[in-house]
Short mmCIF file of C-alpha atoms in Angstrom, two decimals:
data_model
loop_
_atom_site.label_atom_id
_atom_site.label_comp_id
_atom_site.label_asym_id
_atom_site.label_seq_id
_atom_site.Cartn_x
_atom_site.Cartn_y
_atom_site.Cartn_z
CA MET A 1176 15.06 -30.72 -9.09
CA ARG A 1177 15.45 -32.00 -5.58
CA ASP A 1178 12.46 -29.94 -4.69
CA LEU A 1179 10.27 -31.72 -7.21
CA THR A 1180 11.03 -35.14 -5.80
CA LEU A 1181 10.56 -33.88 -2.24
CA ALA A 1182 7.28 -32.35 -3.29
CA MET A 1183 6.07 -35.35 -5.14
CA ARG A 1184 6.27 -37.26 -1.92
CA ARG A 1185 4.06 -34.70 -0.33
CA ARG A 1186 1.23 -35.53 -2.61
CA THR A 1187 -1.26 -34.58 0.03
CA ASP A 1188 -0.32 -30.92 -0.55
CA VAL A 1189 -1.60 -31.14 -4.05
CA LEU A 1190 -4.83 -32.67 -2.93
CA THR A 1191 -5.40 -30.17 -0.09
CA THR A 1192 -4.96 -27.27 -2.41
CA LEU A 1193 -7.25 -28.82 -4.99
CA PHE A 1194 -9.97 -29.59 -2.49
CA PHE A 1195 -9.76 -26.14 -0.97
CA PHE A 1196 -10.30 -24.67 -4.40
CA ILE A 1197 -13.20 -26.98 -5.08
CA ILE A 1198 -14.85 -26.22 -1.79
CA VAL A 1199 -14.53 -22.49 -2.07
CA VAL A 1200 -15.89 -22.56 -5.54
CA SER A 1201 -18.81 -24.72 -4.39
CA LEU A 1202 -19.57 -22.50 -1.47
CA PHE A 1203 -20.48 -19.49 -3.49
CA PRO A 1204 -23.58 -20.90 -5.13
CA LEU A 1205 -24.81 -21.95 -1.75
CA GLY A 1206 -24.39 -18.45 -0.49
CA ALA A 1207 -25.24 -16.38 -3.50
CA GLY A 1208 -28.11 -18.45 -4.75
CA THR A 1209 -28.15 -20.95 -7.66
CA GLU A 1210 -29.74 -18.74 -10.29
CA LYS A 1211 -28.08 -19.49 -13.56
CA MET A 1212 -27.59 -16.00 -14.87
CA ILE A 1213 -26.01 -14.75 -11.63
CA LEU A 1214 -23.69 -17.72 -11.40
CA MET A 1215 -22.52 -17.25 -15.00
CA LYS A 1216 -21.69 -13.65 -14.21
CA ILE A 1217 -19.76 -14.28 -11.05
CA ALA A 1218 -17.96 -17.42 -12.19
CA PRO A 1219 -14.71 -15.79 -13.41
CA GLY A 1220 -14.36 -13.71 -10.26
CA VAL A 1221 -15.13 -16.61 -7.99
CA ALA A 1222 -12.75 -18.95 -9.76
CA TRP A 1223 -9.93 -16.45 -9.63
CA VAL A 1224 -10.46 -15.53 -6.01
CA ALA A 1225 -10.40 -19.22 -5.14
CA ALA A 1226 -7.24 -19.56 -7.19
CA LEU A 1227 -5.65 -16.69 -5.30
CA LEU A 1228 -6.51 -18.15 -1.99
CA ALA A 1229 -5.34 -21.64 -2.89
CA SER A 1230 -2.04 -20.35 -4.16
CA MET A 1231 -1.55 -18.25 -1.04
CA LEU A 1232 -2.22 -21.17 1.24
CA ALA A 1233 0.57 -23.21 -0.11
CA LEU A 1234 3.01 -20.35 -0.22
CA GLU A 1235 4.06 -20.49 3.41
CA ARG A 1236 5.48 -23.98 2.98
CA LEU A 1237 7.47 -22.79 -0.02
CA PHE A 1238 10.49 -21.88 2.04
CA ALA A 1239 9.40 -22.70 5.54
CA SER A 1240 10.58 -26.28 5.88
CA ASP A 1241 14.01 -25.47 4.44
CA PHE A 1242 14.22 -22.45 6.70
CA ALA A 1243 13.41 -24.50 9.76
CA ASP A 1244 16.04 -27.24 9.24
CA GLY A 1245 18.76 -24.87 8.13
CA THR A 1246 19.08 -26.05 4.58
CA LEU A 1247 18.03 -22.63 3.35
CA GLU A 1248 21.07 -20.97 4.82
CA GLN A 1249 23.24 -23.53 3.07
CA LEU A 1250 21.50 -22.90 -0.17
CA LEU A 1251 22.35 -19.26 0.09
CA LEU A 1252 25.97 -20.12 0.34
CA THR A 1253 26.21 -22.43 -2.65
CA PRO A 1254 27.97 -21.07 -5.74
CA GLN A 1255 24.88 -21.72 -7.73
CA PRO A 1256 23.07 -18.50 -8.48
CA LEU A 1257 20.15 -17.96 -6.14
CA PHE A 1258 18.00 -16.94 -9.11
CA ILE A 1259 18.03 -20.43 -10.45
CA LEU A 1260 17.31 -22.05 -7.07
CA VAL A 1261 14.45 -19.79 -6.39
CA LEU A 1262 13.03 -20.34 -9.84
CA GLY A 1263 13.20 -24.06 -9.27
CA LYS A 1264 11.35 -23.88 -6.04
CA ILE A 1265 8.66 -21.66 -7.46
CA PHE A 1266 8.25 -23.94 -10.43
CA ALA A 1267 7.75 -26.90 -8.09
CA HIS A 1268 5.23 -24.89 -6.09
CA TRP A 1269 3.30 -24.04 -9.23
CA LEU A 1270 3.27 -27.58 -10.49
CA LEU A 1271 1.67 -28.63 -7.18
CA THR A 1272 -0.71 -25.79 -6.67
CA GLY A 1273 -1.30 -23.89 -9.89
CA LEU A 1274 -1.31 -26.47 -12.59
CA PRO A 1275 -3.92 -28.68 -10.92
CA LEU A 1276 -6.26 -25.76 -10.94
CA VAL A 1277 -6.03 -25.50 -14.67
CA PHE A 1278 -7.25 -29.06 -14.96
CA ILE A 1279 -10.02 -28.66 -12.45
CA ALA A 1280 -11.39 -25.56 -14.25
CA PRO A 1281 -13.99 -27.54 -16.21
CA LEU A 1282 -15.57 -28.47 -12.94
CA VAL A 1283 -16.16 -24.81 -12.18
CA GLY A 1284 -17.53 -24.41 -15.63
CA LEU A 1285 -20.00 -27.11 -14.91
CA GLN A 1286 -21.18 -25.73 -11.62
CA TYR A 1287 -21.50 -22.17 -12.98
CA TYR A 1288 -23.06 -22.98 -16.29
CA LEU A 1289 -20.19 -21.55 -18.30
CA PRO A 1290 -20.25 -22.10 -22.02
CA ASP A 1291 -17.46 -24.36 -23.41
CA ASP A 1292 -15.51 -21.59 -24.96
CA ALA A 1293 -15.35 -19.77 -21.67
CA VAL A 1294 -14.11 -22.92 -19.93
CA LEU A 1295 -11.26 -23.22 -22.40
CA THR A 1296 -10.51 -19.58 -21.95
CA MET A 1297 -10.46 -20.05 -18.23
CA MET A 1298 -8.02 -22.93 -18.51
CA LEU A 1299 -5.70 -20.91 -20.64
CA ALA A 1300 -6.01 -17.87 -18.42
CA LEU A 1301 -5.26 -19.98 -15.33
CA LEU A 1302 -2.35 -21.52 -17.08
CA LEU A 1303 -0.85 -18.10 -17.71
CA GLY A 1304 -1.92 -16.57 -14.49
CA THR A 1305 -1.18 -19.11 -11.74
CA PRO A 1306 2.56 -19.06 -12.35
CA VAL A 1307 2.47 -15.34 -11.81
CA LEU A 1308 0.63 -15.91 -8.54
CA SER A 1309 3.33 -18.30 -7.44
CA LEU A 1310 6.08 -15.91 -8.57
CA ILE A 1311 4.68 -12.90 -6.75
CA GLY A 1312 3.67 -14.94 -3.80
CA ALA A 1313 7.20 -16.18 -3.45
CA ILE A 1314 8.41 -12.66 -2.72
CA GLY A 1315 5.88 -12.44 0.06
CA ALA A 1316 6.76 -15.84 1.41
CA ALA A 1317 10.46 -14.92 1.49
CA LEU A 1318 9.73 -11.68 3.25
CA THR A 1319 7.58 -13.19 5.92
CA LEU A 1320 9.72 -16.27 6.67
CA GLY A 1321 9.35 -17.48 10.18
CA LEU A 1322 7.27 -14.55 11.38
CA ARG A 1323 4.56 -14.89 13.93
CA GLY A 1324 1.88 -13.24 11.85
CA GLY A 1325 2.59 -15.92 9.26
CA GLY A 1326 -0.04 -16.61 6.66
CA ILE A 1327 -2.33 -13.71 7.38
CA LEU A 1328 0.53 -11.17 7.14
CA LEU A 1329 1.51 -12.84 3.86
CA SER A 1330 -2.00 -12.47 2.50
CA LEU A 1331 -2.13 -8.79 3.54
CA LEU A 1332 1.09 -8.11 1.70
CA ILE A 1333 0.45 -10.04 -1.46
CA LEU A 1334 -3.26 -9.65 -2.26
CA PRO A 1335 -2.95 -6.08 -3.48
CA LEU A 1336 -0.25 -7.18 -5.87
CA TYR A 1337 -2.39 -10.00 -7.17
CA ILE A 1338 -5.09 -7.63 -8.36
CA PRO A 1339 -3.94 -6.97 -11.92
CA ILE A 1340 -3.73 -10.68 -12.64
CA MET A 1341 -7.17 -11.16 -11.23
CA ILE A 1342 -8.69 -8.31 -13.20
CA TYR A 1343 -7.39 -9.55 -16.53
CA GLY A 1344 -7.72 -13.24 -15.71
CA ALA A 1345 -11.34 -12.87 -14.73
CA GLY A 1346 -11.96 -10.27 -17.40
CA VAL A 1347 -10.91 -12.54 -20.27
CA VAL A 1348 -13.21 -15.30 -19.03
CA SER A 1349 -16.12 -12.83 -18.69
CA ALA A 1350 -15.51 -11.54 -22.18
CA SER A 1351 -15.40 -15.06 -23.51
CA ALA A 1352 -18.62 -16.01 -21.73
CA THR A 1353 -20.44 -13.08 -23.20
CA GLY A 1354 -19.37 -14.04 -26.68
CA ALA A 1355 -16.46 -11.71 -27.41
CA THR A 1356 -14.02 -13.21 -29.87
CA ASP A 1357 -11.00 -10.87 -29.86
CA LEU A 1358 -9.38 -12.01 -26.67
CA GLN A 1359 -5.89 -11.53 -28.03
CA ALA A 1360 -5.32 -8.37 -26.05
CA TYR A 1361 -6.09 -10.05 -22.73
CA PHE A 1362 -3.74 -12.92 -23.40
CA SER A 1363 -1.04 -10.59 -24.51
CA ILE A 1364 -1.31 -8.76 -21.27
CA LEU A 1365 -1.37 -11.96 -19.22
CA SER A 1366 1.64 -13.26 -21.06
CA GLY A 1367 3.39 -10.01 -20.50
CA PHE A 1368 2.80 -10.32 -16.79
CA LEU A 1369 4.18 -13.78 -16.88
CA ILE A 1370 7.38 -12.79 -18.67
CA LEU A 1371 7.86 -9.76 -16.42
CA ALA A 1372 7.27 -11.84 -13.29
CA LEU A 1373 9.61 -14.57 -14.52
CA ILE A 1374 12.36 -12.02 -14.78
CA LEU A 1375 11.80 -9.79 -11.85
CA SER A 1376 10.31 -11.98 -9.21
CA PRO A 1377 13.23 -14.42 -8.66
CA ILE A 1378 15.50 -11.38 -8.15
CA ALA A 1379 13.26 -9.86 -5.59
CA THR A 1380 12.63 -13.20 -3.90
CA ALA A 1381 16.36 -13.91 -3.69
CA ALA A 1382 16.89 -10.47 -2.18
CA ALA A 1383 14.10 -11.08 0.28
CA LEU A 1384 15.55 -14.48 1.27
CA ARG A 1385 18.91 -12.91 1.99
CA ILE A 1386 17.23 -10.21 4.10
CA SER A 1387 15.24 -12.75 6.04
CA VAL A 1388 17.97 -15.25 6.70
CA GLU A 1389 20.94 -13.08 7.48
CA MET B 327 27.45 27.96 -0.21
CA SER B 328 27.57 24.22 -0.64
CA ILE B 329 25.85 22.25 2.00
CA ASN B 330 27.58 19.06 2.89
CA TRP B 331 24.50 16.85 2.63
CA PHE B 332 26.24 13.82 3.89
CA LYS B 333 26.82 15.59 7.15
CA TYR B 334 23.12 15.42 7.76
CA SER B 335 22.72 11.84 6.80
CA ALA B 336 23.86 10.76 10.26
CA PRO B 337 21.10 10.56 12.86
CA MET B 338 23.28 12.53 15.24
CA THR B 339 23.37 15.69 13.12
CA PHE B 340 19.94 15.31 11.60
CA TYR B 341 18.19 15.27 14.96
CA PRO B 342 18.94 18.87 15.90
CA LEU B 343 18.42 20.00 12.32
CA ALA B 344 15.04 18.45 12.35
CA GLY B 345 14.36 20.10 15.67
CA LYS B 346 15.01 23.50 14.20
CA LEU B 347 12.95 22.91 11.10
CA ILE B 348 9.88 21.70 12.86
CA PRO B 349 8.41 25.00 14.07
CA PHE B 350 9.19 26.52 10.67
CA PHE B 351 7.04 23.98 8.96
CA GLY B 352 4.42 24.19 11.61
CA TRP B 353 3.81 27.80 11.04
CA LEU B 354 3.92 27.41 7.31
CA THR B 355 1.30 24.72 7.56
CA ALA B 356 -1.02 26.91 9.59
CA ILE B 357 -0.58 29.99 7.43
CA LEU B 358 -1.06 28.22 4.17
CA MET B 359 -3.93 26.12 5.31
CA ILE B 360 -5.86 28.95 6.85
CA GLY B 361 -5.04 31.20 3.90
CA GLY B 362 -5.91 28.68 1.32
CA LEU B 363 -9.16 27.69 2.93
CA TYR B 364 -10.23 31.26 3.57
CA TRP B 365 -9.63 32.02 -0.06
CA GLY B 366 -11.40 28.90 -1.11
CA PHE B 367 -14.43 29.59 0.94
CA PHE B 368 -14.84 33.32 0.72
CA GLU B 369 -13.37 34.42 -2.59
CA THR B 370 -15.22 31.84 -4.60
CA PRO B 371 -18.79 31.69 -5.67
CA ASP B 372 -21.23 29.73 -3.55
CA ARG B 373 -22.66 27.84 -6.40
CA LEU B 374 -21.32 26.65 -9.67
CA SER B 375 -23.06 25.53 -12.81
CA ASP B 376 -23.28 21.88 -11.91
CA GLN B 377 -22.05 21.88 -8.37
CA LYS B 378 -23.30 23.42 -5.15
CA GLU B 379 -21.46 24.57 -2.09
CA TYR B 380 -20.20 21.08 -1.45
CA TYR B 381 -17.59 21.36 -4.18
CA ARG B 382 -15.42 22.87 -1.50
CA ILE B 383 -14.68 19.39 -0.26
CA ILE B 384 -12.39 19.15 -3.22
CA TYR B 385 -9.76 21.26 -1.49
CA ILE B 386 -9.13 18.72 1.14
CA HIS B 387 -9.81 15.75 -1.10
CA VAL B 388 -7.35 16.62 -3.81
CA GLY B 389 -4.68 17.70 -1.22
CA ALA B 390 -4.96 14.40 0.65
CA ALA B 391 -4.97 12.34 -2.52
CA TRP B 392 -1.85 14.02 -3.92
CA MET B 393 -0.10 13.67 -0.59
CA SER B 394 -0.93 10.00 -0.31
CA MET B 395 0.58 9.29 -3.67
CA TRP B 396 3.64 11.53 -3.22
CA LEU B 397 4.40 10.22 0.19
CA TYR B 398 4.41 6.67 -1.06
CA ILE B 399 6.92 7.63 -3.74
CA VAL B 400 9.08 9.44 -1.22
CA LEU B 401 8.84 6.52 1.16
CA ALA B 402 10.01 4.17 -1.60
CA ALA B 403 12.83 6.55 -2.46
CA TRP B 404 14.07 6.49 1.14
CA ALA B 405 13.67 2.74 1.13
CA LEU B 406 15.82 2.51 -1.99
CA ALA B 407 18.38 4.88 -0.48
CA GLY B 408 18.48 2.63 2.61
CA LEU B 409 18.99 -0.54 0.70
CA VAL B 410 21.61 0.88 -1.69
CA LEU B 411 23.51 3.25 0.63
CA GLN B 412 22.98 1.23 3.84
CA THR B 413 22.27 4.39 5.82
CA ARG B 414 20.24 3.99 8.95
CA LEU B 415 18.59 7.34 8.69
CA SER B 416 17.05 6.46 5.32
CA TYR B 417 15.15 3.64 6.90
CA MET B 418 14.08 5.83 9.79
CA MET B 419 12.70 8.38 7.42
CA ALA B 420 10.78 5.71 5.52
CA ALA B 421 9.31 4.46 8.76
CA ALA B 422 8.39 7.99 9.79
CA ILE B 423 6.60 8.63 6.53
CA ALA B 424 4.37 5.59 6.53
CA PRO B 425 1.78 6.61 9.10
CA THR B 426 1.33 10.05 7.62
CA GLY B 427 0.91 8.55 4.20
CA ALA B 428 -1.61 6.08 5.49
CA ILE B 429 -3.65 8.80 7.08
CA ALA B 430 -3.50 10.90 3.95
CA THR B 431 -4.76 7.93 1.96
CA PHE B 432 -7.56 7.35 4.41
CA LEU B 433 -8.52 10.99 4.32
CA ALA B 434 -8.62 10.93 0.53
CA LEU B 435 -10.94 7.94 0.66
CA TRP B 436 -13.12 9.47 3.36
CA THR B 437 -13.52 12.85 1.71
CA GLY B 438 -13.87 11.05 -1.61
CA ALA B 439 -16.84 9.17 -0.18
CA PHE B 440 -18.43 12.39 1.03
CA TRP B 441 -17.77 14.00 -2.31
CA GLY B 442 -19.30 11.01 -4.05
CA LYS B 443 -22.37 11.16 -1.86
CA THR B 444 -23.05 14.77 -2.72
CA SER B 445 -22.08 14.71 -6.36
CA TRP B 446 -23.31 11.36 -7.63
CA GLY B 447 -25.44 10.06 -4.77
CA THR B 448 -23.33 7.09 -3.61
CA TRP B 449 -20.74 6.78 -0.89
CA TRP B 450 -18.64 4.42 -2.95
CA ASP B 451 -18.35 3.88 -6.66
CA TRP B 452 -15.44 1.57 -7.62
CA ASP B 453 -14.16 4.14 -10.04
CA PRO B 454 -10.54 3.57 -10.95
CA ARG B 455 -9.02 6.34 -8.90
CA MET B 456 -10.77 5.63 -5.71
CA THR B 457 -10.20 1.96 -6.05
CA SER B 458 -6.48 2.52 -6.64
CA GLU B 459 -6.46 4.81 -3.61
CA LEU B 460 -7.92 1.92 -1.63
CA ILE B 461 -5.16 -0.37 -2.87
CA LEU B 462 -2.59 2.28 -1.84
CA LEU B 463 -3.99 2.14 1.59
CA PHE B 464 -3.46 -1.63 1.64
CA LEU B 465 0.05 -1.09 0.51
CA TYR B 466 0.74 1.36 3.33
CA MET B 467 -0.82 -0.98 5.84
CA GLY B 468 1.20 -3.88 4.48
CA TYR B 469 4.38 -1.88 4.92
CA MET B 470 3.55 -0.96 8.47
CA ALA B 471 2.41 -4.41 9.33
CA LEU B 472 5.60 -6.02 8.04
CA GLN B 473 7.75 -3.58 9.96
CA SER B 474 5.99 -4.20 13.19
CA ALA B 475 5.88 -7.93 12.71
CA ILE B 476 9.67 -8.37 12.59
CA ASP B 477 11.53 -7.94 15.81
CA ASP B 478 15.04 -7.54 14.50
CA PRO B 479 15.18 -3.92 13.42
CA ARG B 480 17.70 -4.49 10.64
CA ARG B 481 15.62 -7.23 9.08
CA ALA B 482 12.48 -5.19 9.58
CA ASP B 483 13.86 -2.20 7.88
CA ARG B 484 15.24 -4.01 4.86
CA ALA B 485 12.23 -6.29 4.41
CA SER B 486 9.72 -3.46 4.50
CA ALA B 487 12.00 -1.42 2.28
CA LEU B 488 11.92 -4.23 -0.29
CA LEU B 489 8.21 -4.48 0.06
CA ALA B 490 7.78 -0.73 -0.54
CA LEU B 491 9.85 -0.96 -3.76
CA VAL B 492 7.93 -3.97 -5.03
CA GLY B 493 4.79 -2.03 -4.26
CA LEU B 494 6.00 1.00 -6.12
CA VAL B 495 6.75 -1.07 -9.22
CA CYS B 496 3.34 -2.67 -9.05
CA VAL B 497 1.39 0.57 -8.46
CA PRO B 498 1.32 1.64 -12.13
CA VAL B 499 0.37 -1.83 -13.16
CA ILE B 500 -2.43 -1.98 -10.61
CA PHE B 501 -3.73 1.43 -11.54
CA TRP B 502 -3.64 0.68 -15.25
CA SER B 503 -5.35 -2.62 -14.76
CA ILE B 504 -8.16 -1.12 -12.80
CA ASN B 505 -8.42 1.67 -15.19
CA CYS B 506 -8.58 -0.50 -18.26
CA PRO B 507 -10.06 -3.85 -17.19
CA ASN B 508 -11.10 -4.41 -20.75
CA PRO B 509 -7.91 -3.82 -22.78
CA ASN B 510 -10.00 -2.56 -25.64
CA GLU B 511 -11.43 0.33 -23.73
CA CYS B 512 -10.51 2.22 -20.57
CA ALA B 513 -12.98 3.22 -17.92
CA ALA B 514 -13.65 6.82 -17.13
CA LEU B 515 -10.91 7.86 -14.75
CA HIS B 516 -13.01 9.75 -12.31
CA GLN B 517 -16.58 10.75 -12.60
CA THR B 518 -16.35 13.91 -14.55
CA SER B 519 -17.29 16.61 -12.19
CA LYS B 520 -14.63 19.33 -12.33
CA PRO B 521 -15.89 22.29 -10.40
CA GLY B 522 -17.09 25.00 -12.73
CA GLY B 523 -17.12 22.80 -15.77
CA GLY B 524 -14.01 22.65 -17.89
CA ASN B 525 -12.67 26.05 -17.05
CA MET B 526 -11.83 26.20 -13.45
CA ASP B 527 -12.36 29.46 -11.66
CA PRO B 528 -8.86 30.71 -10.98
CA ASN B 529 -9.77 31.40 -7.32
CA ILE B 530 -10.65 27.78 -6.88
CA LEU B 531 -7.48 26.67 -8.55
CA ILE B 532 -5.42 28.90 -6.37
CA SER B 533 -7.11 27.71 -3.20
CA MET B 534 -6.60 24.09 -4.20
CA LEU B 535 -2.89 24.57 -4.86
CA VAL B 536 -2.42 26.54 -1.68
CA VAL B 537 -4.11 23.89 0.42
CA ALA B 538 -2.13 21.21 -1.41
CA LEU B 539 1.07 23.15 -0.49
CA ALA B 540 -0.21 23.36 3.08
CA PHE B 541 -0.51 19.57 3.11
CA TRP B 542 3.10 19.30 2.02
CA MET B 543 4.19 21.50 4.87
CA TYR B 544 2.02 19.49 7.22
CA SER B 545 3.66 16.34 6.06
CA PHE B 546 7.10 17.70 6.65
CA TYR B 547 5.97 18.83 10.09
CA THR B 548 4.54 15.55 11.33
CA ILE B 549 7.19 13.44 9.69
CA LEU B 550 10.05 15.42 11.21
CA ILE B 551 8.46 15.15 14.66
CA ARG B 552 7.97 11.46 14.24
CA VAL B 553 11.45 10.80 12.91
CA ARG B 554 12.95 12.48 15.93
CA GLY B 555 11.14 10.04 18.12
CA ILE B 556 12.33 7.11 15.99
CA ILE B 557 15.92 8.38 16.04
CA LEU B 558 15.92 8.57 19.85
CA GLU B 559 14.46 5.13 20.16
CA ARG B 560 16.89 3.52 17.74
CA GLU B 561 20.04 5.38 18.80
CA ARG B 562 19.39 5.09 22.50
CA HIS B 563 22.67 3.26 23.03
CA THR B 564 24.84 5.93 21.56
CA THR B 565 26.91 8.44 23.51
CA TRP B 566 25.37 11.46 21.85
CA VAL B 567 21.91 10.52 22.88
CA ASN B 568 22.96 9.78 26.40
CA GLU B 569 24.87 13.02 26.64
CA MET B 570 21.86 14.87 25.38
CA LEU B 571 19.61 13.20 27.88
CA GLU B 572 21.93 13.96 30.76
CA GLU B 573 21.84 17.62 29.92
CA ASP B 574 18.08 17.74 30.62
CA MET C 1176 -22.82 34.22 3.08
CA SER C 1177 -24.42 36.68 5.38
CA THR C 1178 -24.64 34.95 8.68
CA ILE C 1179 -22.49 32.47 10.52
CA SER C 1180 -25.29 29.95 10.66
CA GLU C 1181 -25.74 30.19 6.92
CA PHE C 1182 -22.12 29.54 6.56
CA PHE C 1183 -22.29 26.29 8.45
CA HIS C 1184 -25.52 25.22 6.80
CA ALA C 1185 -23.88 25.66 3.40
CA GLY C 1186 -27.03 25.33 1.42
CA GLY C 1187 -27.97 22.01 2.98
CA TYR C 1188 -24.60 20.38 2.47
CA GLY C 1189 -23.25 21.34 5.77
CA PHE C 1190 -23.02 17.77 6.96
CA TYR C 1191 -20.86 16.66 4.13
CA ILE C 1192 -18.57 19.62 4.04
CA TRP C 1193 -17.95 19.70 7.74
CA GLY C 1194 -17.94 15.95 7.93
CA SER C 1195 -14.95 16.03 5.54
CA TYR C 1196 -13.16 18.92 7.11
CA GLY C 1197 -13.98 17.72 10.57
CA ALA C 1198 -12.42 14.35 9.89
CA ALA C 1199 -9.40 15.95 8.29
CA LEU C 1200 -8.93 18.23 11.26
CA LEU C 1201 -9.40 15.40 13.76
CA LEU C 1202 -7.00 13.10 11.98
CA MET C 1203 -4.35 15.66 11.36
CA ALA C 1204 -4.49 17.12 14.85
CA GLY C 1205 -4.53 13.53 16.28
CA GLU C 1206 -1.48 12.68 14.23
CA ILE C 1207 0.45 15.67 15.42
CA ILE C 1208 -0.43 15.05 18.97
CA ALA C 1209 0.43 11.39 18.70
CA ALA C 1210 3.82 12.05 17.17
CA LYS C 1211 4.67 14.66 19.81
CA GLN C 1212 3.47 12.44 22.59
CA GLN C 1213 5.52 9.52 21.32
CA HIS C 1214 8.61 11.68 21.19
CA ARG C 1215 8.04 12.97 24.69
CA THR C 1216 7.41 9.52 26.10
CA ILE C 1217 10.56 8.16 24.52
CA LEU C 1218 12.52 11.14 25.85
CA LYS C 1219 11.25 10.61 29.33
CA ARG C 1220 11.81 6.87 29.32
CA LEU C 1221 15.36 7.16 27.93
CA SER C 1222 16.18 9.96 30.43
CA ARG C 1223 15.09 7.73 33.25
CA MET C 1224 17.24 4.87 32.03
CA ALA C 1225 20.20 7.21 31.43
CA ARG C 1226 19.91 8.54 34.99
CA MET C 1227 19.72 5.01 36.38
CA ASN C 1228 22.81 3.97 34.48
CA ALA C 1229 24.62 7.04 35.64
CA ALA C 1230 23.67 6.27 39.22
CA GLU C 1231 24.88 2.72 38.82
CA GLU C 1232 28.24 3.88 37.60
CA ASP C 1233 28.63 6.12 40.58
CA GLU C 1234 28.31 3.23 42.98
#
């Protein structure tokens, strides 16, 4: 809970992530052309790639500041299970970086001519998917704590792991945009990922933290 | 005769054992590879119903692909052994496997591209297997990158071991998601182009298996050589290494 | 396959077949050489250091 208050003070983080997302999303039409049909097709992919990148950017800071001033080591010594602490941090990270994306999704829909149904689908998909991004990303952040390679190394490690979320997250929006109605399967899979990640990721992250700090 | 396996789990005893095994595997590799390829090239028809001579690429392609997948699993197994048993040698083996695995993956992709160009006309096709192979390459590179980025060897070993395990868990998920991007239908695994149609000419099958076996031997060969180097480097402060060096 | 040149030409697919096998041979040979080289270099370097340490102890 302490993390939330700390993070709230760093409101600029939220804005930077948000603006990064908006800029990336806005760049594509400039590069790929503004033809409506093309934009509609690439919208899900673009949105998700932007979400991946935005999530990754903020990951470094997930543990870095605590690592730098030594509080991380103390956290590892507390009787409180590391699982809970890690989950708390990740949740705070997601609130700041993932959740805002859910709300900014309509803007993407606007720029890319997405039908309303697809926009709603995108919001829901992002809602389910961005936490998983934070969860998996946390493992990477814990592994690469304090390393020189830093953010780039983190990206290299995590991006392959993000792929399933992206495939289904973008897939469901595509399907929705082309008029499919039985999206249940997609959401089941995305929810499944979320539950799995909620259980497994904090364990892995905690282990990674111990490895990095000791 | 019961071999005391734990005896060989110490770098000190493994080193000479590896040294003795290396030439054995080297010869096996050469024999199997030459034999398999000879069989594959000369005991099989030049042309098949829907393929031409180029189907012979498959020997190397399949061998490399299988190796790339198996080596990753073995790597993860050693990583797990290291994390659970805390044995140094396990980590050294994992580190020794990585480059061979990465090269096998690259070869699979390269030969796959050549195969694709001849069979279907394109160098790359985003079909599920090749795409997964590409991801596997990223996983290998990530492992090696993480290991080299951390100076402290203990942290480097354990971190990359954890990464390898996370990767292993994710591989089926990744493969499955690429294979079935639409949950209601799954994509064709690999462009259907089995040499000789459904029934494979037994000579081709034999050659393929022999070459695959040759790849296994080759992997043992290179990995054992590499691990000896790693052992020396890591254990350079021990008495047994210094004694051995003074003997030279 | 009657002649050697026909063998290499492989019905017009020579480039692809030998491009694959050639790459494989190159990479595999390269890997073996690199691993052996690495081992030898480490051996040499450590021997030198061991000899230096032994010489120091004699003083």
